[in-house]
mmCIF file of C-alpha atoms in Angstrom:
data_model
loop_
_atom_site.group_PDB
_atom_site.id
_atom_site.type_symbol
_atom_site.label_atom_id
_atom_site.label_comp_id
_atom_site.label_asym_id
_atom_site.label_seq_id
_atom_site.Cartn_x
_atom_site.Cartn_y
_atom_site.Cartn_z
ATOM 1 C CA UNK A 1 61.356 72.527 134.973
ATOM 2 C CA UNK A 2 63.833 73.776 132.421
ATOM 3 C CA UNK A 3 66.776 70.946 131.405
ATOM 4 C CA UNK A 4 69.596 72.035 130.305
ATOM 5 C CA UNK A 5 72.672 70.857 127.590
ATOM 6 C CA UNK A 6 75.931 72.416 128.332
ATOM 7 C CA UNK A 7 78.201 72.550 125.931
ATOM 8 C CA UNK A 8 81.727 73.734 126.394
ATOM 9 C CA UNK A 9 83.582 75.063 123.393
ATOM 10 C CA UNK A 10 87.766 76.063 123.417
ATOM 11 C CA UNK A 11 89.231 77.631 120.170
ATOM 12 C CA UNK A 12 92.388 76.584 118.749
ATOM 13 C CA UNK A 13 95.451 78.524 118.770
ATOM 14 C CA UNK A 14 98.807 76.587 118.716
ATOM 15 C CA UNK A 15 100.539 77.733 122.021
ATOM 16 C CA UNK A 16 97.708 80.015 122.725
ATOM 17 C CA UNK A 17 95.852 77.639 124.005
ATOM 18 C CA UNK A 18 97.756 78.762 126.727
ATOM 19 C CA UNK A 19 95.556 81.596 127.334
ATOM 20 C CA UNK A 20 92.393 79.331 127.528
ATOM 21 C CA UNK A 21 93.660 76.821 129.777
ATOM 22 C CA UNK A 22 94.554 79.322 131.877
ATOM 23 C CA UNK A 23 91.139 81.163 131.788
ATOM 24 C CA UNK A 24 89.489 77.694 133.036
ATOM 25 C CA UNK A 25 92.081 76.578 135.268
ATOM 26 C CA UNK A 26 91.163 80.312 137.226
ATOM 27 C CA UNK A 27 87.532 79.133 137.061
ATOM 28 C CA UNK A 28 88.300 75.499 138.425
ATOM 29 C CA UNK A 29 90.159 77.186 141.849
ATOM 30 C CA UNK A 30 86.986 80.280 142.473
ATOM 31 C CA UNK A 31 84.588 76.536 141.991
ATOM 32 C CA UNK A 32 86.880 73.988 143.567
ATOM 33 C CA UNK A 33 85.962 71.523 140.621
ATOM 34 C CA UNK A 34 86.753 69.611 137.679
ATOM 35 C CA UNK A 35 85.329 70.935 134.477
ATOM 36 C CA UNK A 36 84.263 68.069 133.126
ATOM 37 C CA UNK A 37 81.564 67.286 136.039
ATOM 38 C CA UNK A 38 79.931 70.775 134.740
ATOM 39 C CA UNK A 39 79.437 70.113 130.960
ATOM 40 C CA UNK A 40 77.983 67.404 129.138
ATOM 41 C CA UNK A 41 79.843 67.696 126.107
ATOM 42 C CA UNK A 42 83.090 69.410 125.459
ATOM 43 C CA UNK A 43 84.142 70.703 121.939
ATOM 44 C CA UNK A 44 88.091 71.730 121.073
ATOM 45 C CA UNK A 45 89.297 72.252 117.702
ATOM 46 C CA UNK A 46 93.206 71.840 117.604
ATOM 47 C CA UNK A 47 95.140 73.165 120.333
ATOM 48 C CA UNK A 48 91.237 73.343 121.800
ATOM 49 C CA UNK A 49 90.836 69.867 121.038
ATOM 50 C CA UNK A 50 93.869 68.928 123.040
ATOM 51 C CA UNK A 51 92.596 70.624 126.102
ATOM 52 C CA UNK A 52 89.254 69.311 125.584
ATOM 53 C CA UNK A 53 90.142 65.484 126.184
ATOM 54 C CA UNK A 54 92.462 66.551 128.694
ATOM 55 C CA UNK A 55 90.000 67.978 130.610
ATOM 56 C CA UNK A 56 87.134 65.187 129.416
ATOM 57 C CA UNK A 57 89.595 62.738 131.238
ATOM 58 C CA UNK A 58 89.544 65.261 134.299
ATOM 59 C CA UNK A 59 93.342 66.326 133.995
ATOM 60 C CA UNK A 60 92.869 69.687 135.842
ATOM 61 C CA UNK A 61 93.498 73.047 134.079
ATOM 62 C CA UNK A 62 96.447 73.754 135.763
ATOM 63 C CA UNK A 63 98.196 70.667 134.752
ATOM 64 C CA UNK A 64 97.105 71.577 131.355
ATOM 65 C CA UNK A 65 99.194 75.079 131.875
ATOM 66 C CA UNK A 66 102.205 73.711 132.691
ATOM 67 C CA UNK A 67 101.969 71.426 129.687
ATOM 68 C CA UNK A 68 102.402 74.189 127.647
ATOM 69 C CA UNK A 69 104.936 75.957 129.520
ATOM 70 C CA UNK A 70 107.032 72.843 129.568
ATOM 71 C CA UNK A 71 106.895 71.423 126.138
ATOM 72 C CA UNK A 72 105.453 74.651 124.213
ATOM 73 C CA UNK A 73 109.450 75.427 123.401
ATOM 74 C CA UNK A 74 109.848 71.832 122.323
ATOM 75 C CA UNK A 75 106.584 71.126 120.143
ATOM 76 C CA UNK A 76 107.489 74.854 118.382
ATOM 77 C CA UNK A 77 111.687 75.623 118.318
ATOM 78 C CA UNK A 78 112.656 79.007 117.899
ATOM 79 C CA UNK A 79 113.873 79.278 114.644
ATOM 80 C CA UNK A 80 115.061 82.249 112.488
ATOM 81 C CA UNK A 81 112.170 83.498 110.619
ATOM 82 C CA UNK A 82 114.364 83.065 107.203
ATOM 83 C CA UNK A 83 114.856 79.197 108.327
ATOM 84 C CA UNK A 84 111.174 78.128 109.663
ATOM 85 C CA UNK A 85 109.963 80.061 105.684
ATOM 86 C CA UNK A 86 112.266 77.742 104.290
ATOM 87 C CA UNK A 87 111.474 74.936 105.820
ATOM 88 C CA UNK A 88 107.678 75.749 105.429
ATOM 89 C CA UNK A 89 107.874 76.165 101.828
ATOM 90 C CA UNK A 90 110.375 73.761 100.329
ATOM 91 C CA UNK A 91 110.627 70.943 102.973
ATOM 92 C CA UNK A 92 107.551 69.093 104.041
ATOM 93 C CA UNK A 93 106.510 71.949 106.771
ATOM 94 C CA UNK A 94 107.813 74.196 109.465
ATOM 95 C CA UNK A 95 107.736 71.531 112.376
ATOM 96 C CA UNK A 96 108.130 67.727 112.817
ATOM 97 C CA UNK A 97 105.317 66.232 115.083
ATOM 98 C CA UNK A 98 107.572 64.213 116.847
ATOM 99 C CA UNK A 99 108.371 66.343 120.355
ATOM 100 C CA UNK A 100 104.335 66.945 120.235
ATOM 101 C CA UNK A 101 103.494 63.685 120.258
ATOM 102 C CA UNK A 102 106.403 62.741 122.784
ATOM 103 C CA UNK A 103 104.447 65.744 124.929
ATOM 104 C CA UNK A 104 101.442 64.233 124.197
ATOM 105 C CA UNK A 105 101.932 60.782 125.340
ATOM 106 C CA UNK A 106 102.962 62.025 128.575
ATOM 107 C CA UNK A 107 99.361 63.378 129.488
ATOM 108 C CA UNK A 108 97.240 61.106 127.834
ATOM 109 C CA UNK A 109 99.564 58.294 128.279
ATOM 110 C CA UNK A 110 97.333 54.965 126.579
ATOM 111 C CA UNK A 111 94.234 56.639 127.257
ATOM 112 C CA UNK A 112 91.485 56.250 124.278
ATOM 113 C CA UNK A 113 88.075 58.071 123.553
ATOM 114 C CA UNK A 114 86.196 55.680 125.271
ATOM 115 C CA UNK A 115 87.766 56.646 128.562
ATOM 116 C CA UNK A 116 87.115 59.901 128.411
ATOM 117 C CA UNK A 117 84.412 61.448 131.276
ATOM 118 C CA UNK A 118 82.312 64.193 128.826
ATOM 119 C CA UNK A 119 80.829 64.026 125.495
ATOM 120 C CA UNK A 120 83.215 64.897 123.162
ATOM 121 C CA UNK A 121 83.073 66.735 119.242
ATOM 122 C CA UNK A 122 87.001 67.005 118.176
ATOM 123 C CA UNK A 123 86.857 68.927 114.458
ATOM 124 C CA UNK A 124 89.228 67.927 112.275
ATOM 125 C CA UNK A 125 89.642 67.442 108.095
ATOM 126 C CA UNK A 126 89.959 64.051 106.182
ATOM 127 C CA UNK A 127 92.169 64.559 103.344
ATOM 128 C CA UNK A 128 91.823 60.855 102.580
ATOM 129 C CA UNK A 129 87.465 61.643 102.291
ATOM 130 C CA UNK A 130 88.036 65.028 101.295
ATOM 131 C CA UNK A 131 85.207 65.938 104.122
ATOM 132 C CA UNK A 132 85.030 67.928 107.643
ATOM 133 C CA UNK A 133 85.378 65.279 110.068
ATOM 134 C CA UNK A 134 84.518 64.940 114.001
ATOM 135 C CA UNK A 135 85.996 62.697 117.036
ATOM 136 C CA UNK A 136 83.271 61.969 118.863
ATOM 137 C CA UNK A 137 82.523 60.153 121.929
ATOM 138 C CA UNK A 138 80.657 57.145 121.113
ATOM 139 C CA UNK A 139 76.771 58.197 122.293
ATOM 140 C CA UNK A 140 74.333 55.862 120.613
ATOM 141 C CA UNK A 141 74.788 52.615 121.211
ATOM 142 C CA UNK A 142 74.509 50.103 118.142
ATOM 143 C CA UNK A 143 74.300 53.150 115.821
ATOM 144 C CA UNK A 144 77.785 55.424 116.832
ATOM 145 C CA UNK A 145 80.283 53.347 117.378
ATOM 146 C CA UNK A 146 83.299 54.443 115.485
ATOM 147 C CA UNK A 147 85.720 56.532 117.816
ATOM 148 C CA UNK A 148 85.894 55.043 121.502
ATOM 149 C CA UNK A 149 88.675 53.296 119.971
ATOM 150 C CA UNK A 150 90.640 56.068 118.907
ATOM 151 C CA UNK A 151 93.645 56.935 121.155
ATOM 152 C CA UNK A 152 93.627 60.323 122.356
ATOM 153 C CA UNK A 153 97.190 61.002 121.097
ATOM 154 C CA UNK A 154 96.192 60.159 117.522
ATOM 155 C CA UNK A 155 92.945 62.605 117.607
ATOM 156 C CA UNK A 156 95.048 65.113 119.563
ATOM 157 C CA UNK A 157 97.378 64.813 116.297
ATOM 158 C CA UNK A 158 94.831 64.845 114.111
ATOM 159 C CA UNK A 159 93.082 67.879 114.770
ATOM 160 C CA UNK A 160 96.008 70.010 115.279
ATOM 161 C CA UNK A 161 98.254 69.084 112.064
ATOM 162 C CA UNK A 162 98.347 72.357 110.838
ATOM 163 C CA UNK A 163 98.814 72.763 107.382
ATOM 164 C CA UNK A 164 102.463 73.561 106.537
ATOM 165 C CA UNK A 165 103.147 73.162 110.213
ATOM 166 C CA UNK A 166 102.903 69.724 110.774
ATOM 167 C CA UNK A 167 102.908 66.314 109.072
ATOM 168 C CA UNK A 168 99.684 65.132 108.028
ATOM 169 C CA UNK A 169 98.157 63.114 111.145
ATOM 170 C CA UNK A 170 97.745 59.296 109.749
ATOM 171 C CA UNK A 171 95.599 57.000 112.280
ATOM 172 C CA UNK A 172 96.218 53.509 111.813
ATOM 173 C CA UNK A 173 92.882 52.315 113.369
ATOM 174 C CA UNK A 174 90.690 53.941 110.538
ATOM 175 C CA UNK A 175 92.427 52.099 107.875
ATOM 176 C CA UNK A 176 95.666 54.969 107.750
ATOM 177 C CA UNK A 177 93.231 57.783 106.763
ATOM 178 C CA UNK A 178 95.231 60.835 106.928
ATOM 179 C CA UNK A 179 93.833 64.379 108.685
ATOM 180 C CA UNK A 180 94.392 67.677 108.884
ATOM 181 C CA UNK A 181 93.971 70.304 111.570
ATOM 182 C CA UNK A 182 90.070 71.418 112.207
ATOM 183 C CA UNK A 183 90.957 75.387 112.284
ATOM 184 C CA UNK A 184 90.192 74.483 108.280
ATOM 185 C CA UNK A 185 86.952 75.284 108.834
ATOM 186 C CA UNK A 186 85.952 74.789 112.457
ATOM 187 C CA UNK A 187 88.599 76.746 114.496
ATOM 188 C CA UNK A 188 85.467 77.810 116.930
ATOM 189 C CA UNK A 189 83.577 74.269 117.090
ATOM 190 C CA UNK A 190 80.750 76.059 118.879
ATOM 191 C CA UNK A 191 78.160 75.204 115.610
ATOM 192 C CA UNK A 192 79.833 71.867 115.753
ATOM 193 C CA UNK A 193 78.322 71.001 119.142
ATOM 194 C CA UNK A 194 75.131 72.839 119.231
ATOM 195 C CA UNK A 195 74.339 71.241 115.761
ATOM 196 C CA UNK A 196 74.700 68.511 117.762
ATOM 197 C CA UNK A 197 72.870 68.639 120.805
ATOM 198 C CA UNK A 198 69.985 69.737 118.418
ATOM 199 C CA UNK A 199 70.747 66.782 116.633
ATOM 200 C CA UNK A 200 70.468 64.000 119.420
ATOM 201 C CA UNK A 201 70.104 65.646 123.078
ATOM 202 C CA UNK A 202 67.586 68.394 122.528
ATOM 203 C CA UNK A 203 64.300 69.567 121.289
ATOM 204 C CA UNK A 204 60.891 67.903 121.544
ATOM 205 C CA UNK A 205 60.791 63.899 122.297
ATOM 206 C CA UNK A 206 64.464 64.415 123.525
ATOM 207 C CA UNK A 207 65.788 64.474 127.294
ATOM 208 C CA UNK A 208 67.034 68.303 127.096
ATOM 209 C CA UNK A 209 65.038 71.601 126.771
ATOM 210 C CA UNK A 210 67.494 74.411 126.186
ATOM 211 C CA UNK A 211 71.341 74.635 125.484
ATOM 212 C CA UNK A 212 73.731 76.529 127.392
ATOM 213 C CA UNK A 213 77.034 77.209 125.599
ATOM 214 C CA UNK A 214 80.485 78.532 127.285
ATOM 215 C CA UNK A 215 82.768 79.767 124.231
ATOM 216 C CA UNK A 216 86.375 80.328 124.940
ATOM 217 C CA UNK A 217 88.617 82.223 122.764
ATOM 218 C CA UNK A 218 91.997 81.818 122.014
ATOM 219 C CA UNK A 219 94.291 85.078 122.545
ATOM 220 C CA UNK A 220 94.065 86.520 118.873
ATOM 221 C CA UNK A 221 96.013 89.742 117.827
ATOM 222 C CA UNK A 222 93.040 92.189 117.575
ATOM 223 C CA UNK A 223 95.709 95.321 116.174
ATOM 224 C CA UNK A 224 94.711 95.528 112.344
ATOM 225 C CA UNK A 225 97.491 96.146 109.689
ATOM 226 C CA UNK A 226 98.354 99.271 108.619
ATOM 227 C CA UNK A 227 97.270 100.452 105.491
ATOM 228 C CA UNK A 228 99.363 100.772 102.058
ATOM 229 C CA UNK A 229 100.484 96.903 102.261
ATOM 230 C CA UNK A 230 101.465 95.817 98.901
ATOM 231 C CA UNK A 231 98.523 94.131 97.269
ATOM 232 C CA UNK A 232 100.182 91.275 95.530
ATOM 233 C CA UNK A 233 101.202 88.888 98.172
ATOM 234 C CA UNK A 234 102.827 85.711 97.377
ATOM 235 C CA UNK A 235 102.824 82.193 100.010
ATOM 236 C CA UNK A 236 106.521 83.753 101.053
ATOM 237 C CA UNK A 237 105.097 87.347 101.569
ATOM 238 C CA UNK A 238 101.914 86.061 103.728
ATOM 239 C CA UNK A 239 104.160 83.766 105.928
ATOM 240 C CA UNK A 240 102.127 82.677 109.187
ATOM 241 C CA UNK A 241 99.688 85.855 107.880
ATOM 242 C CA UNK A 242 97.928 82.851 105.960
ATOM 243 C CA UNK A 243 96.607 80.452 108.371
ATOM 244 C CA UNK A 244 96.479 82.205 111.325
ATOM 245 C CA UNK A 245 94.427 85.418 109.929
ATOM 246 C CA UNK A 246 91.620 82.351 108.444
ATOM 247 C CA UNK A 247 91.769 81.075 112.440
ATOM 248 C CA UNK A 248 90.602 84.301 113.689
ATOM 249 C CA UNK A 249 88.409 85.240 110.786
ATOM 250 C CA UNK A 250 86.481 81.364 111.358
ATOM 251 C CA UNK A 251 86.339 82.003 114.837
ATOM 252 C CA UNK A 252 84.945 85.524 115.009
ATOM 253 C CA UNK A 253 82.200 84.680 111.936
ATOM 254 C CA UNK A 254 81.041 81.110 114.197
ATOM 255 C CA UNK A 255 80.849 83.948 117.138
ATOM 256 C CA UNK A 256 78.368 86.240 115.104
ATOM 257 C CA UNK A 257 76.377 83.294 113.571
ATOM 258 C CA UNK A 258 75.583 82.057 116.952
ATOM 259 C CA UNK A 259 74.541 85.472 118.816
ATOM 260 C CA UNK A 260 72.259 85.659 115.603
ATOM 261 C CA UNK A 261 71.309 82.256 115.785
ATOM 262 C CA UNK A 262 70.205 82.482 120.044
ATOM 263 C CA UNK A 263 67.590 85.234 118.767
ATOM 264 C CA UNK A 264 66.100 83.301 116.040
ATOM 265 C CA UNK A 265 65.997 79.854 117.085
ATOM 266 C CA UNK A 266 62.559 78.682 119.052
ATOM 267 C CA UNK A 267 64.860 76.717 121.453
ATOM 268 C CA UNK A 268 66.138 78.629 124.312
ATOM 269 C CA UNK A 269 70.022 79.138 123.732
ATOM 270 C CA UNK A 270 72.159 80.554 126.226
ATOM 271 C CA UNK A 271 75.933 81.465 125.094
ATOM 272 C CA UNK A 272 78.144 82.893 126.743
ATOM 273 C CA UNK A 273 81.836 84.037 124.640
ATOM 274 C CA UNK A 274 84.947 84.431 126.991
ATOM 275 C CA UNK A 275 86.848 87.023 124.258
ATOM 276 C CA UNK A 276 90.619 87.413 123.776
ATOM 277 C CA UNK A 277 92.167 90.312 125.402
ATOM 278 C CA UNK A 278 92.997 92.914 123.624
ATOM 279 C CA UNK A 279 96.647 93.191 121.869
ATOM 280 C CA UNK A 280 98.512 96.248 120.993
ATOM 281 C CA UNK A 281 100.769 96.220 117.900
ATOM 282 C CA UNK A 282 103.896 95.959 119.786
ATOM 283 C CA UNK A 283 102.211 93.453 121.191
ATOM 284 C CA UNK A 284 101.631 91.222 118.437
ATOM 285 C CA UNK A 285 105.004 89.532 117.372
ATOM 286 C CA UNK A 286 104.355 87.727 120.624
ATOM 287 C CA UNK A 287 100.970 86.287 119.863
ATOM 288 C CA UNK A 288 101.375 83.627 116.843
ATOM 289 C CA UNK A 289 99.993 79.924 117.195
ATOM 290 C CA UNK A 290 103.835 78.684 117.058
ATOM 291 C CA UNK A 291 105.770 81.803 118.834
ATOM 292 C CA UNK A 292 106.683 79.909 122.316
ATOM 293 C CA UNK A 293 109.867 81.593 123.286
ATOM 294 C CA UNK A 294 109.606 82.469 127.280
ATOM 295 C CA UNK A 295 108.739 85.330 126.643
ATOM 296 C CA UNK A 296 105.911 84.789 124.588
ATOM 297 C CA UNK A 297 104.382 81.948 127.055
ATOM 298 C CA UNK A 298 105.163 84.734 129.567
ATOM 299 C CA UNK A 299 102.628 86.965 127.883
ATOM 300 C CA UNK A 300 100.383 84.299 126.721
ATOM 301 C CA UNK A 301 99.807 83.540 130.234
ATOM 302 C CA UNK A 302 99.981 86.660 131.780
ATOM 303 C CA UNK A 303 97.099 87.909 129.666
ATOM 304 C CA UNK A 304 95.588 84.114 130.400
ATOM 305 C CA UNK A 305 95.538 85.659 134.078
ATOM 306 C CA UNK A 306 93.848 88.783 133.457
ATOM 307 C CA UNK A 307 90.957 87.602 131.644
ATOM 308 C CA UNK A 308 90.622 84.265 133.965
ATOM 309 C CA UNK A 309 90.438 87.081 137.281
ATOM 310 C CA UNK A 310 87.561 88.558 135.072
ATOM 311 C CA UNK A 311 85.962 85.828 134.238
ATOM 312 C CA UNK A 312 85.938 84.417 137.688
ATOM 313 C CA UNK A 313 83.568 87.600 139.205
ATOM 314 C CA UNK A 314 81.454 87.415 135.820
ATOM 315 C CA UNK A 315 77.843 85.439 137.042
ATOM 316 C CA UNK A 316 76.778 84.533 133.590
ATOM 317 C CA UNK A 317 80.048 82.210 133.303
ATOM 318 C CA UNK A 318 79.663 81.167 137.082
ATOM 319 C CA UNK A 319 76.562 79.821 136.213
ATOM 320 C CA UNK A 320 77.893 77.182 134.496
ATOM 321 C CA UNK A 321 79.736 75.767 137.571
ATOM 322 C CA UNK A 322 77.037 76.194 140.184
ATOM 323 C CA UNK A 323 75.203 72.514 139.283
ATOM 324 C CA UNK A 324 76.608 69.257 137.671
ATOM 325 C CA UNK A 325 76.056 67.708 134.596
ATOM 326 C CA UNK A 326 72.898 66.035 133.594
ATOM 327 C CA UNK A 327 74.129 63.605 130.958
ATOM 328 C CA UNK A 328 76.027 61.018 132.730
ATOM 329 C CA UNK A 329 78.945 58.915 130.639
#
C-alpha cells in the first residue's frame, strides 16, 4: 500500500501573499480543516514563509487574510514613487522592519519553531556564511537540532528581508548572523522540500513511498513589457523591475524543473501547481510585492477569490485534504 509525503509549498510575494492565503483559506471552509493536519511538511519562502508557520501552528487561513488586510498598509506605506527610489537607493532601504515585526508579534506572539505542528523548510540567505540557508523543524533527534529554538518572528524576518526593502534580519540566538530574504534563490521552495523528503522521509529503507506536492503561486503580473525599452537600464531605471522580475523568473524555472523532474525520477511524484491568475497591463501597477494601498489588497484578494472558488471544485488539489497526515510531530 502506497505511503505518501505531502509537501506543501507557498511562494513569496510581499503583500501578495494575500492571494495565497486566500486560495487555502477557500480550501480550509469546502474541507472544514486545518491545513496543517493534511501535510507533513510545509515550505514558504518569504511572505510564503510567514504563512507557512502560521499555518504549521494551525492559525487558520482566514486569520492569515485579515493579517494582511490589517497591517499590509502598515508593514508597506504608500509613498510617492520619487520618495520610496530615494529612500531605496541612498538610505539604508525602502522600508523599516519595525511595523512588520510589531504585525508579526501579534500572530506568533512568543511562539518558537519547536511549537510549530508540521515539518517545516523556511529558505532564506546567510550573508554572515555567504550560503542558502533553511529554518527547519528540528526532525532527527541528536543529529538536527539547531532551529526549534528559533522564534518564529525572527525566521519570519529573516526570510522576508528583502534586499533594499528591508533591514538585514539579525537573530541573536545564532550568534547575530545576519539574513536575507529566500526569494534570492528559492522564491518557489518546492526543490527545497522535495530535496528533502528524498533526503530523510522517502525512498527505499525509509517510512514513505511517493511524494505528493501542492505548489501555490503568488499573484505575479503575467502582461510582458512592451517592446523598444531602452536597453541601458541603471538601479534607478529598474526600480522594483529588479527584484520582483528575479521572484517570478525563480519561481516559474523551480515550476518547470519539477514537472520535468516527476517524469524522470523512479519515485512516484505527484505535484500539483495552483498558478497566478492572469493580469492585464492595466492591471499591473496593482500587483507589486510592496503596493498595499486598499485598492491593491482589494484586487489582491479579489483575484485570491477567484482562483480559491477554482481550486476548491479541482479533485487533484482536493486530494490533498481527503486523509491526514502520516508523519506525526
Amino acid at each position: 500500500m502506497s505511503k505518501p509525503f505531502k509537501i506543501l509549498s507557498i511562494d513569496g510575494g510581499g503583500i501578495k501573499g494575500l492571494y495565497s492565503a486566500k486560495i487555502l483559506e477557500h480550501l480550509e471552509q469546502r474541507y472544514s480543516c486545518s491545513t496543517s493536519d493534511h501535510f507533513d511538511m510545509i515550505c514558504g519562502t518569504s511572505t510564503g514563509g510567514l504563512i507557512a508557520l502560521a499555518l504549521s501552528l494551525k492559525i487558520p487561513s482566514s486569520e492569515i487574510c485579515e493579517f494582511y488586510e490589517k497591517y499590509g498598509n502598515q508593514i508597506f506605506p504608500h509613498r510617492t514613487r520619487l520618495g520610496g527610489l530615494i529612500r531605496q537607493t541612498f538610505w539604508g532601504g525602502k522600508y523599516s522592519d519595525k511595523p512588520l515585526k510589531k504585525a508579526l508579534q501579534t500572530i506568533f506572539q512568543n511562539k518558537k519553531m519547536g511549537d510549530c505542528h508540521n515539518l517545516l523548510c523556511i529558505p532564506s540567505y546567510s550573508l554572515t556564511d555567504a550560503r542558502p540557508w533553511v529554518f527547519k523543524y528540528d526532525h532527527i533527534e541528536g543529529q538536527l537540532d539547531r532551529d526549534n529554538k528559533a522564534s518564529c518572528i525572527d525566521v519570519a524576518l529573516a526570510t522576508s528581508a528583502a534586499p533594499t526593502y528591508f533591514p538585514l534580519a539579525e537573530i541573536s540566538c545564532y550568534d547575530n548572523k545576519q539574513f536575507i530574504d529566500g526569494g534570492v534563490w528559492a522564491n518557489n521552495p518546492t526543490m527545497v522540500g522535495v530535496i528533502e523528503a528524498l533526503t530523510y522521509f522517502v525512498g527505499e529503507g525509509k517510512e514513505f513511498d511517493s511524494i505528493e506536492v501542492l505548489s501555490v503561486s503568488s499573484l505575479n503580473n503575467t502582461a510582458g513589457k512592451s517592446i523598444g525599452l531602452n536597453r541601458h537600464r541603471s538601479f534607478i531605471k529598474w526600480k522594483d523591475d529588479l527584484f520582483e522580475t528575479s521572484l517570478i523568473g525563480q519561481s516559474m524555472i523551480t515550476d518547470y524543473m519539477m514537472s520535468k523532474f516527476c517524469e524522470m525520477n523512479h519515485i512516484k511524484v505527484n505535484y500539483v501547481r495552483i498558478p497566478s491568475e492572469n493580469i492585464s497591463a492595466e492591471q499591473q501597477h496593482l500587483v507589486q510585492l510592496d503596493m498595499a494601498t486598499k485598492n491593491a489588497i482589494r484586487f489582491i484578494k479579489g483575484k485570491g477569490n477567484d482562483r480559491g472558488e477554482i481550486a476548491k471544485k479541482d479533485p487533484k488539489i482536493g486530494s490533498f485534504f481527503l486523509e491526514t497526515k502520516n508523519y506525526k510531530i
